[in-house]
Amino acid sequence: MANSDKGLRQVRDIIAAAHKDCSLSEKLQFYDRWANRYEKDVSILEYKAPRLAAQALASVCLVNRELQLVLDVACGTGRASEELQRYGFNLFHGLDGSAGMLEIAKKKDLYLELKQSMLGQEQLPYHSDNYDAVIIVGALSDGQVPVSVLPELIRVTRPGGFVCMTTRSNISNLQYKAELEKEIVSLQSKRLWEQVFLQEVEQWEKATSDKEITQETDYIPGVIYIFRKVTPSCH
């Protein structure tokens, strides 16, 4: 038990470092160093987001999944695409800012192509209306990818295609989540996408801060959103 507690504490410290304010180059260096032990560390936190997001996307994408081209944004080591593959999805492009994470993903032989890009800092390096589904798991949170990336997620999705996103609902991420949902509503008001799925998850992952551990639970909550890109009206 002592070793287990020590391991959890070490992972909590690592996650806290991932979300701290620092320069972009420092953040990328951090993820490059973390890449080799990333999956082991998040398993200690019982991180469920990739599995739950894949399950959610499969629930709205019911036919010909093996033919659907999916863009895995902030793909990291490839966990979301691994989970999607269990549901019959088979065609993946991956995108991440960390060369170290992309190197791990490449070894899994999951992706047709992988690209490095600074998410939220520049336009996604893909044509418009290109993907049947776009998924971004774990990266939409405080200190990570800015909400300014949302219009780009829509742009590269084909009309009628899906955008699947996750974020945390813990105390330290509430301001970011509010900004995310404000942008979501703005894009809805412009008739760029429509919500087709929303799932609140109470046990998203183990808390990484003592402030978020209560007598009732040591887990934090999260949420999954799925939107369908609206097909432009013909006038």
PDB file of N, CA and C in Angstrom, residues 49-96:
ATOM      1  N   ALA A  49     -10.662   8.542 -19.819  1.00  0.00           N
ATOM      2  CA  ALA A  49     -11.146   9.381 -20.922  1.00  0.00           C
ATOM      3  C   ALA A  49     -11.015   8.742 -22.308  1.00  0.00           C
ATOM      4  N   PRO A  50      -9.880   8.155 -22.687  1.00  0.00           N
ATOM      5  CA  PRO A  50      -9.802   7.573 -24.038  1.00  0.00           C
ATOM      6  C   PRO A  50     -10.849   6.490 -24.284  1.00  0.00           C
ATOM      7  N   ARG A  51     -11.032   5.617 -23.318  1.00  0.00           N
ATOM      8  CA  ARG A  51     -12.013   4.539 -23.481  1.00  0.00           C
ATOM      9  C   ARG A  51     -13.435   5.089 -23.563  1.00  0.00           C
ATOM     10  N   LEU A  52     -13.769   6.022 -22.688  1.00  0.00           N
ATOM     11  CA  LEU A  52     -15.123   6.569 -22.658  1.00  0.00           C
ATOM     12  C   LEU A  52     -15.416   7.408 -23.895  1.00  0.00           C
ATOM     13  N   ALA A  53     -14.437   8.167 -24.368  1.00  0.00           N
ATOM     14  CA  ALA A  53     -14.633   8.975 -25.565  1.00  0.00           C
ATOM     15  C   ALA A  53     -14.817   8.094 -26.797  1.00  0.00           C
ATOM     16  N   ALA A  54     -14.037   7.028 -26.887  1.00  0.00           N
ATOM     17  CA  ALA A  54     -14.183   6.101 -28.016  1.00  0.00           C
ATOM     18  C   ALA A  54     -15.552   5.436 -28.003  1.00  0.00           C
ATOM     19  N   GLN A  55     -15.986   5.033 -26.835  1.00  0.00           N
ATOM     20  CA  GLN A  55     -17.308   4.431 -26.683  1.00  0.00           C
ATOM     21  C   GLN A  55     -18.395   5.412 -27.111  1.00  0.00           C
ATOM     22  N   ALA A  56     -18.241   6.681 -26.725  1.00  0.00           N
ATOM     23  CA  ALA A  56     -19.226   7.705 -27.074  1.00  0.00           C
ATOM     24  C   ALA A  56     -19.267   7.944 -28.580  1.00  0.00           C
ATOM     25  N   LEU A  57     -18.098   8.069 -29.202  1.00  0.00           N
ATOM     26  CA  LEU A  57     -18.076   8.300 -30.646  1.00  0.00           C
ATOM     27  C   LEU A  57     -18.668   7.121 -31.399  1.00  0.00           C
ATOM     28  N   ALA A  58     -18.379   5.915 -30.945  1.00  0.00           N
ATOM     29  CA  ALA A  58     -18.959   4.725 -31.578  1.00  0.00           C
ATOM     30  C   ALA A  58     -20.482   4.712 -31.466  1.00  0.00           C
ATOM     31  N   SER A  59     -21.012   5.314 -30.388  1.00  0.00           N
ATOM     32  CA  SER A  59     -22.467   5.308 -30.176  1.00  0.00           C
ATOM     33  C   SER A  59     -23.210   6.212 -31.155  1.00  0.00           C
ATOM     34  N   VAL A  60     -22.516   7.175 -31.756  1.00  0.00           N
ATOM     35  CA  VAL A  60     -23.167   8.051 -32.738  1.00  0.00           C
ATOM     36  C   VAL A  60     -22.736   7.732 -34.164  1.00  0.00           C
ATOM     37  N   CYS A  61     -21.618   7.048 -34.311  1.00  0.00           N
ATOM     38  CA  CYS A  61     -21.126   6.645 -35.636  1.00  0.00           C
ATOM     39  C   CYS A  61     -21.402   5.151 -35.791  1.00  0.00           C
ATOM     40  N   LEU A  62     -22.552   4.840 -36.352  1.00  0.00           N
ATOM     41  CA  LEU A  62     -23.074   3.479 -36.257  1.00  0.00           C
ATOM     42  C   LEU A  62     -22.753   2.587 -37.453  1.00  0.00           C
ATOM     43  N   VAL A  63     -22.405   3.173 -38.588  1.00  0.00           N
ATOM     44  CA  VAL A  63     -22.203   2.344 -39.787  1.00  0.00           C
ATOM     45  C   VAL A  63     -20.844   2.627 -40.413  1.00  0.00           C
ATOM     46  N   ASN A  64     -20.307   1.601 -41.062  1.00  0.00           N
ATOM     47  CA  ASN A  64     -19.066   1.722 -41.840  1.00  0.00           C
ATOM     48  C   ASN A  64     -17.920   2.377 -41.064  1.00  0.00           C
ATOM     49  N   ARG A  65     -17.784   2.005 -39.798  1.00  0.00           N
ATOM     50  CA  ARG A  65     -16.712   2.624 -39.007  1.00  0.00           C
ATOM     51  C   ARG A  65     -15.337   2.364 -39.602  1.00  0.00           C
ATOM     52  N   GLU A  66     -15.169   1.204 -40.226  1.00  0.00           N
ATOM     53  CA  GLU A  66     -13.854   0.864 -40.782  1.00  0.00           C
ATOM     54  C   GLU A  66     -13.472   1.764 -41.952  1.00  0.00           C
ATOM     55  N   LEU A  67     -14.456   2.495 -42.493  1.00  0.00           N
ATOM     56  CA  LEU A  67     -14.197   3.388 -43.621  1.00  0.00           C
ATOM     57  C   LEU A  67     -14.103   4.848 -43.210  1.00  0.00           C
ATOM     58  N   GLN A  68     -14.348   5.144 -41.936  1.00  0.00           N
ATOM     59  CA  GLN A  68     -14.352   6.518 -41.457  1.00  0.00           C
ATOM     60  C   GLN A  68     -12.926   7.001 -41.181  1.00  0.00           C
ATOM     61  N   LEU A  69     -12.547   8.114 -41.790  1.00  0.00           N
ATOM     62  CA  LEU A  69     -11.232   8.689 -41.554  1.00  0.00           C
ATOM     63  C   LEU A  69     -11.295   9.586 -40.323  1.00  0.00           C
ATOM     64  N   VAL A  70     -10.493   9.257 -39.315  1.00  0.00           N
ATOM     65  CA  VAL A  70     -10.539   9.941 -38.013  1.00  0.00           C
ATOM     66  C   VAL A  70      -9.245  10.718 -37.785  1.00  0.00           C
ATOM     67  N   LEU A  71      -9.378  11.977 -37.377  1.00  0.00           N
ATOM     68  CA  LEU A  71      -8.224  12.765 -36.963  1.00  0.00           C
ATOM     69  C   LEU A  71      -8.158  12.772 -35.440  1.00  0.00           C
ATOM     70  N   ASP A  72      -7.075  12.252 -34.906  1.00  0.00           N
ATOM     71  CA  ASP A  72      -6.837  12.189 -33.468  1.00  0.00           C
ATOM     72  C   ASP A  72      -5.949  13.376 -33.092  1.00  0.00           C
ATOM     73  N   VAL A  73      -6.587  14.443 -32.574  1.00  0.00           N
ATOM     74  CA  VAL A  73      -5.885  15.683 -32.246  1.00  0.00           C
ATOM     75  C   VAL A  73      -5.313  15.582 -30.832  1.00  0.00           C
ATOM     76  N   ALA A  74      -4.078  16.059 -30.648  1.00  0.00           N
ATOM     77  CA  ALA A  74      -3.374  15.874 -29.378  1.00  0.00           C
ATOM     78  C   ALA A  74      -3.342  14.380 -29.053  1.00  0.00           C
ATOM     79  N   CYS A  75      -2.914  13.601 -30.042  1.00  0.00           N
ATOM     80  CA  CYS A  75      -3.011  12.133 -29.961  1.00  0.00           C
ATOM     81  C   CYS A  75      -2.093  11.534 -28.910  1.00  0.00           C
ATOM     82  N   GLY A  76      -1.046  12.278 -28.503  1.00  0.00           N
ATOM     83  CA  GLY A  76      -0.136  11.720 -27.516  1.00  0.00           C
ATOM     84  C   GLY A  76       0.458  10.406 -27.980  1.00  0.00           C
ATOM     85  N   THR A  77       0.378   9.395 -27.143  1.00  0.00           N
ATOM     86  CA  THR A  77       0.941   8.083 -27.478  1.00  0.00           C
ATOM     87  C   THR A  77      -0.035   7.194 -28.241  1.00  0.00           C
ATOM     88  N   GLY A  78      -1.239   7.696 -28.513  1.00  0.00           N
ATOM     89  CA  GLY A  78      -2.183   6.959 -29.351  1.00  0.00           C
ATOM     90  C   GLY A  78      -3.270   6.204 -28.630  1.00  0.00           C
ATOM     91  N   ARG A  79      -3.526   6.541 -27.377  1.00  0.00           N
ATOM     92  CA  ARG A  79      -4.482   5.743 -26.598  1.00  0.00           C
ATOM     93  C   ARG A  79      -5.918   5.879 -27.116  1.00  0.00           C
ATOM     94  N   ALA A  80      -6.318   7.067 -27.556  1.00  0.00           N
ATOM     95  CA  ALA A  80      -7.687   7.230 -28.050  1.00  0.00           C
ATOM     96  C   ALA A  80      -7.914   6.403 -29.317  1.00  0.00           C
ATOM     97  N   SER A  81      -6.941   6.416 -30.217  1.00  0.00           N
ATOM     98  CA  SER A  81      -7.087   5.632 -31.447  1.00  0.00           C
ATOM     99  C   SER A  81      -7.052   4.133 -31.163  1.00  0.00           C
ATOM    100  N   GLU A  82      -6.269   3.718 -30.197  1.00  0.00           N
ATOM    101  CA  GLU A  82      -6.278   2.307 -29.788  1.00  0.00           C
ATOM    102  C   GLU A  82      -7.667   1.892 -29.334  1.00  0.00           C
ATOM    103  N   GLU A  83      -8.309   2.750 -28.549  1.00  0.00           N
ATOM    104  CA  GLU A  83      -9.658   2.433 -28.066  1.00  0.00           C
ATOM    105  C   GLU A  83     -10.663   2.464 -29.210  1.00  0.00           C
ATOM    106  N   LEU A  84     -10.526   3.408 -30.125  1.00  0.00           N
ATOM    107  CA  LEU A  84     -11.435   3.472 -31.278  1.00  0.00           C
ATOM    108  C   LEU A  84     -11.315   2.227 -32.146  1.00  0.00           C
ATOM    109  N   GLN A  85     -10.112   1.694 -32.240  1.00  0.00           N
ATOM    110  CA  GLN A  85      -9.901   0.499 -33.045  1.00  0.00           C
ATOM    111  C   GLN A  85     -10.715  -0.683 -32.516  1.00  0.00           C
ATOM    112  N   ARG A  86     -10.926  -0.716 -31.212  1.00  0.00           N
ATOM    113  CA  ARG A  86     -11.734  -1.781 -30.608  1.00  0.00           C
ATOM    114  C   ARG A  86     -13.185  -1.738 -31.099  1.00  0.00           C
ATOM    115  N   TYR A  87     -13.620  -0.565 -31.552  1.00  0.00           N
ATOM    116  CA  TYR A  87     -14.995  -0.398 -32.033  1.00  0.00           C
ATOM    117  C   TYR A  87     -15.086  -0.457 -33.555  1.00  0.00           C
ATOM    118  N   GLY A  88     -14.006  -0.849 -34.206  1.00  0.00           N
ATOM    119  CA  GLY A  88     -14.064  -1.045 -35.647  1.00  0.00           C
ATOM    120  C   GLY A  88     -13.540   0.101 -36.481  1.00  0.00           C
ATOM    121  N   PHE A  89     -13.153   1.209 -35.854  1.00  0.00           N
ATOM    122  CA  PHE A  89     -12.506   2.283 -36.604  1.00  0.00           C
ATOM    123  C   PHE A  89     -11.097   1.820 -36.983  1.00  0.00           C
ATOM    124  N   ASN A  90     -10.648   2.237 -38.167  1.00  0.00           N
ATOM    125  CA  ASN A  90      -9.391   1.667 -38.641  1.00  0.00           C
ATOM    126  C   ASN A  90      -8.480   2.657 -39.365  1.00  0.00           C
ATOM    127  N   LEU A  91      -9.011   3.848 -39.689  1.00  0.00           N
ATOM    128  CA  LEU A  91      -8.250   4.817 -40.473  1.00  0.00           C
ATOM    129  C   LEU A  91      -7.979   6.054 -39.628  1.00  0.00           C
ATOM    130  N   PHE A  92      -6.729   6.251 -39.232  1.00  0.00           N
ATOM    131  CA  PHE A  92      -6.388   7.330 -38.307  1.00  0.00           C
ATOM    132  C   PHE A  92      -5.249   8.208 -38.837  1.00  0.00           C
ATOM    133  N   HIS A  93      -5.431   9.508 -38.650  1.00  0.00           N
ATOM    134  CA  HIS A  93      -4.333  10.461 -38.739  1.00  0.00           C
ATOM    135  C   HIS A  93      -4.137  11.024 -37.336  1.00  0.00           C
ATOM    136  N   GLY A  94      -2.893  11.260 -36.935  1.00  0.00           N
ATOM    137  CA  GLY A  94      -2.617  11.764 -35.599  1.00  0.00           C
ATOM    138  C   GLY A  94      -1.849  13.072 -35.639  1.00  0.00           C
ATOM    139  N   LEU A  95      -2.097  13.896 -34.634  1.00  0.00           N
ATOM    140  CA  LEU A  95      -1.482  15.218 -34.556  1.00  0.00           C
ATOM    141  C   LEU A  95      -1.150  15.522 -33.104  1.00  0.00           C
ATOM    142  N   ASP A  96       0.062  15.993 -32.854  1.00  0.00           N
ATOM    143  CA  ASP A  96       0.449  16.352 -31.493  1.00  0.00           C
ATOM    144  C   ASP A  96       1.595  17.356 -31.542  1.00  0.00           C
TER     145      ASP A  96
END
